[in-house]
Amino acid sequence: MKKDNLKRIIKDFETLIEELKSEVYSDKDSYVHPWDEHMKKTPRILNSDDDDGYTD
C-alpha cells in the first residue's frame, strides 16, 4: 500500500473513534450510577480508631 493511503485510513479511523467517543460519553446517565453522584456530595468520614494490632 502507498504511504498516503495508509495515512488517510489512519486519519479516518481517528475521526471515527472521536465521533464514537462523543456519542458514548454524551449520555452521562447511561454509564454513571445515581449512587456515584450521591457519594460525590456526601462528606467522607475517616475512622482513625484502628487498634486491631496490624500495621496499615
mmCIF file with all atom_site columns, C-alpha atoms in Angstrom:
data_model
loop_
_atom_site.group_PDB
_atom_site.id
_atom_site.type_symbol
_atom_site.label_atom_id
_atom_site.label_alt_id
_atom_site.label_comp_id
_atom_site.label_asym_id
_atom_site.label_entity_id
_atom_site.label_seq_id
_atom_site.pdbx_PDB_ins_code
_atom_site.Cartn_x
_atom_site.Cartn_y
_atom_site.Cartn_z
_atom_site.occupancy
_atom_site.B_iso_or_equiv
_atom_site.pdbx_formal_charge
_atom_site.auth_seq_id
_atom_site.auth_comp_id
_atom_site.auth_asym_id
_atom_site.auth_atom_id
_atom_site.pdbx_PDB_model_num
ATOM 1  C CA . MET A 1 1  ? 0.000   0.000  0.000  1.00 0.00 ? 1  MET A CA 1
ATOM 2  C CA . LYS A 1 2  ? 1.067   3.535  -0.541 1.00 0.00 ? 2  LYS A CA 1
ATOM 3  C CA . LYS A 1 3  ? 2.011   5.599  2.461  1.00 0.00 ? 3  LYS A CA 1
ATOM 4  C CA . ASP A 1 4  ? -0.512  8.311  1.553  1.00 0.00 ? 4  ASP A CA 1
ATOM 5  C CA . ASN A 1 5  ? -3.341  5.772  1.580  1.00 0.00 ? 5  ASN A CA 1
ATOM 6  C CA . LEU A 1 6  ? -2.297  4.478  4.987  1.00 0.00 ? 6  LEU A CA 1
ATOM 7  C CA . LYS A 1 7  ? -2.158  7.990  6.405  1.00 0.00 ? 7  LYS A CA 1
ATOM 8  C CA . ARG A 1 8  ? -5.650  8.699  5.067  1.00 0.00 ? 8  ARG A CA 1
ATOM 9  C CA . ILE A 1 9  ? -7.013  5.462  6.558  1.00 0.00 ? 9  ILE A CA 1
ATOM 10 C CA . ILE A 1 10 ? -5.470  6.283  9.950  1.00 0.00 ? 10 ILE A CA 1
ATOM 11 C CA . LYS A 1 11 ? -6.921  9.785  9.835  1.00 0.00 ? 11 LYS A CA 1
ATOM 12 C CA . ASP A 1 12 ? -10.366 8.355  9.009  1.00 0.00 ? 12 ASP A CA 1
ATOM 13 C CA . PHE A 1 13 ? -10.117 5.868  11.891 1.00 0.00 ? 13 PHE A CA 1
ATOM 14 C CA . GLU A 1 14 ? -9.144  8.614  14.328 1.00 0.00 ? 14 GLU A CA 1
ATOM 15 C CA . THR A 1 15 ? -12.082 10.735 13.210 1.00 0.00 ? 15 THR A CA 1
ATOM 16 C CA . LEU A 1 16 ? -14.442 7.797  13.589 1.00 0.00 ? 16 LEU A CA 1
ATOM 17 C CA . ILE A 1 17 ? -13.137 6.992  17.077 1.00 0.00 ? 17 ILE A CA 1
ATOM 18 C CA . GLU A 1 18 ? -13.631 10.600 18.191 1.00 0.00 ? 18 GLU A CA 1
ATOM 19 C CA . GLU A 1 19 ? -17.212 10.537 16.924 1.00 0.00 ? 19 GLU A CA 1
ATOM 20 C CA . LEU A 1 20 ? -17.877 7.269  18.732 1.00 0.00 ? 20 LEU A CA 1
ATOM 21 C CA . LYS A 1 21 ? -16.439 8.643  21.973 1.00 0.00 ? 21 LYS A CA 1
ATOM 22 C CA . SER A 1 22 ? -18.612 11.730 21.763 1.00 0.00 ? 22 SER A CA 1
ATOM 23 C CA . GLU A 1 23 ? -21.723 9.600  21.233 1.00 0.00 ? 23 GLU A CA 1
ATOM 24 C CA . VAL A 1 24 ? -20.949 7.276  24.126 1.00 0.00 ? 24 VAL A CA 1
ATOM 25 C CA . TYR A 1 25 ? -19.870 9.940  26.612 1.00 0.00 ? 25 TYR A CA 1
ATOM 26 C CA . SER A 1 26 ? -22.583 12.455 25.709 1.00 0.00 ? 26 SER A CA 1
ATOM 27 C CA . ASP A 1 27 ? -25.223 10.440 27.609 1.00 0.00 ? 27 ASP A CA 1
ATOM 28 C CA . LYS A 1 28 ? -23.838 10.503 31.144 1.00 0.00 ? 28 LYS A CA 1
ATOM 29 C CA . ASP A 1 29 ? -26.901 8.752  32.614 1.00 0.00 ? 29 ASP A CA 1
ATOM 30 C CA . SER A 1 30 ? -26.159 5.627  30.608 1.00 0.00 ? 30 SER A CA 1
ATOM 31 C CA . TYR A 1 31 ? -22.849 4.942  32.356 1.00 0.00 ? 31 TYR A CA 1
ATOM 32 C CA . VAL A 1 32 ? -22.954 6.772  35.723 1.00 0.00 ? 32 VAL A CA 1
ATOM 33 C CA . HIS A 1 33 ? -24.951 5.167  38.500 1.00 0.00 ? 33 HIS A CA 1
ATOM 34 C CA . PRO A 1 34 ? -27.000 7.567  40.682 1.00 0.00 ? 34 PRO A CA 1
ATOM 35 C CA . TRP A 1 35 ? -25.215 6.253  43.767 1.00 0.00 ? 35 TRP A CA 1
ATOM 36 C CA . ASP A 1 36 ? -21.907 7.552  42.412 1.00 0.00 ? 36 ASP A CA 1
ATOM 37 C CA . GLU A 1 37 ? -23.360 11.044 42.088 1.00 0.00 ? 37 GLU A CA 1
ATOM 38 C CA . HIS A 1 38 ? -24.772 10.808 45.623 1.00 0.00 ? 38 HIS A CA 1
ATOM 39 C CA . MET A 1 39 ? -21.395 9.799  47.055 1.00 0.00 ? 39 MET A CA 1
ATOM 40 C CA . LYS A 1 40 ? -19.684 12.819 45.487 1.00 0.00 ? 40 LYS A CA 1
ATOM 41 C CA . LYS A 1 41 ? -21.933 15.118 47.537 1.00 0.00 ? 41 LYS A CA 1
ATOM 42 C CA . THR A 1 42 ? -21.556 13.201 50.818 1.00 0.00 ? 42 THR A CA 1
ATOM 43 C CA . PRO A 1 43 ? -18.591 14.133 53.034 1.00 0.00 ? 43 PRO A CA 1
ATOM 44 C CA . ARG A 1 44 ? -16.189 11.291 53.745 1.00 0.00 ? 44 ARG A CA 1
ATOM 45 C CA . ILE A 1 45 ? -15.642 10.327 57.367 1.00 0.00 ? 45 ILE A CA 1
ATOM 46 C CA . LEU A 1 46 ? -12.291 8.762  58.133 1.00 0.00 ? 46 LEU A CA 1
ATOM 47 C CA . ASN A 1 47 ? -12.175 6.375  61.062 1.00 0.00 ? 47 ASN A CA 1
ATOM 48 C CA . SER A 1 48 ? -8.854  6.667  62.868 1.00 0.00 ? 48 SER A CA 1
ATOM 49 C CA . ASP A 1 49 ? -9.732  4.221  65.686 1.00 0.00 ? 49 ASP A CA 1
ATOM 50 C CA . ASP A 1 50 ? -7.635  1.458  64.144 1.00 0.00 ? 50 ASP A CA 1
ATOM 51 C CA . ASP A 1 51 ? -6.320  -0.584 67.044 1.00 0.00 ? 51 ASP A CA 1
ATOM 52 C CA . ASP A 1 52 ? -6.512  -4.079 65.570 1.00 0.00 ? 52 ASP A CA 1
ATOM 53 C CA . GLY A 1 53 ? -2.775  -4.650 66.078 1.00 0.00 ? 53 GLY A CA 1
ATOM 54 C CA . TYR A 1 54 ? -1.952  -4.920 62.381 1.00 0.00 ? 54 TYR A CA 1
ATOM 55 C CA . THR A 1 55 ? 0.135   -2.388 60.540 1.00 0.00 ? 55 THR A CA 1
ATOM 56 C CA . ASP A 1 56 ? -1.764  -0.433 57.945 1.00 0.00 ? 56 ASP A CA 1
#
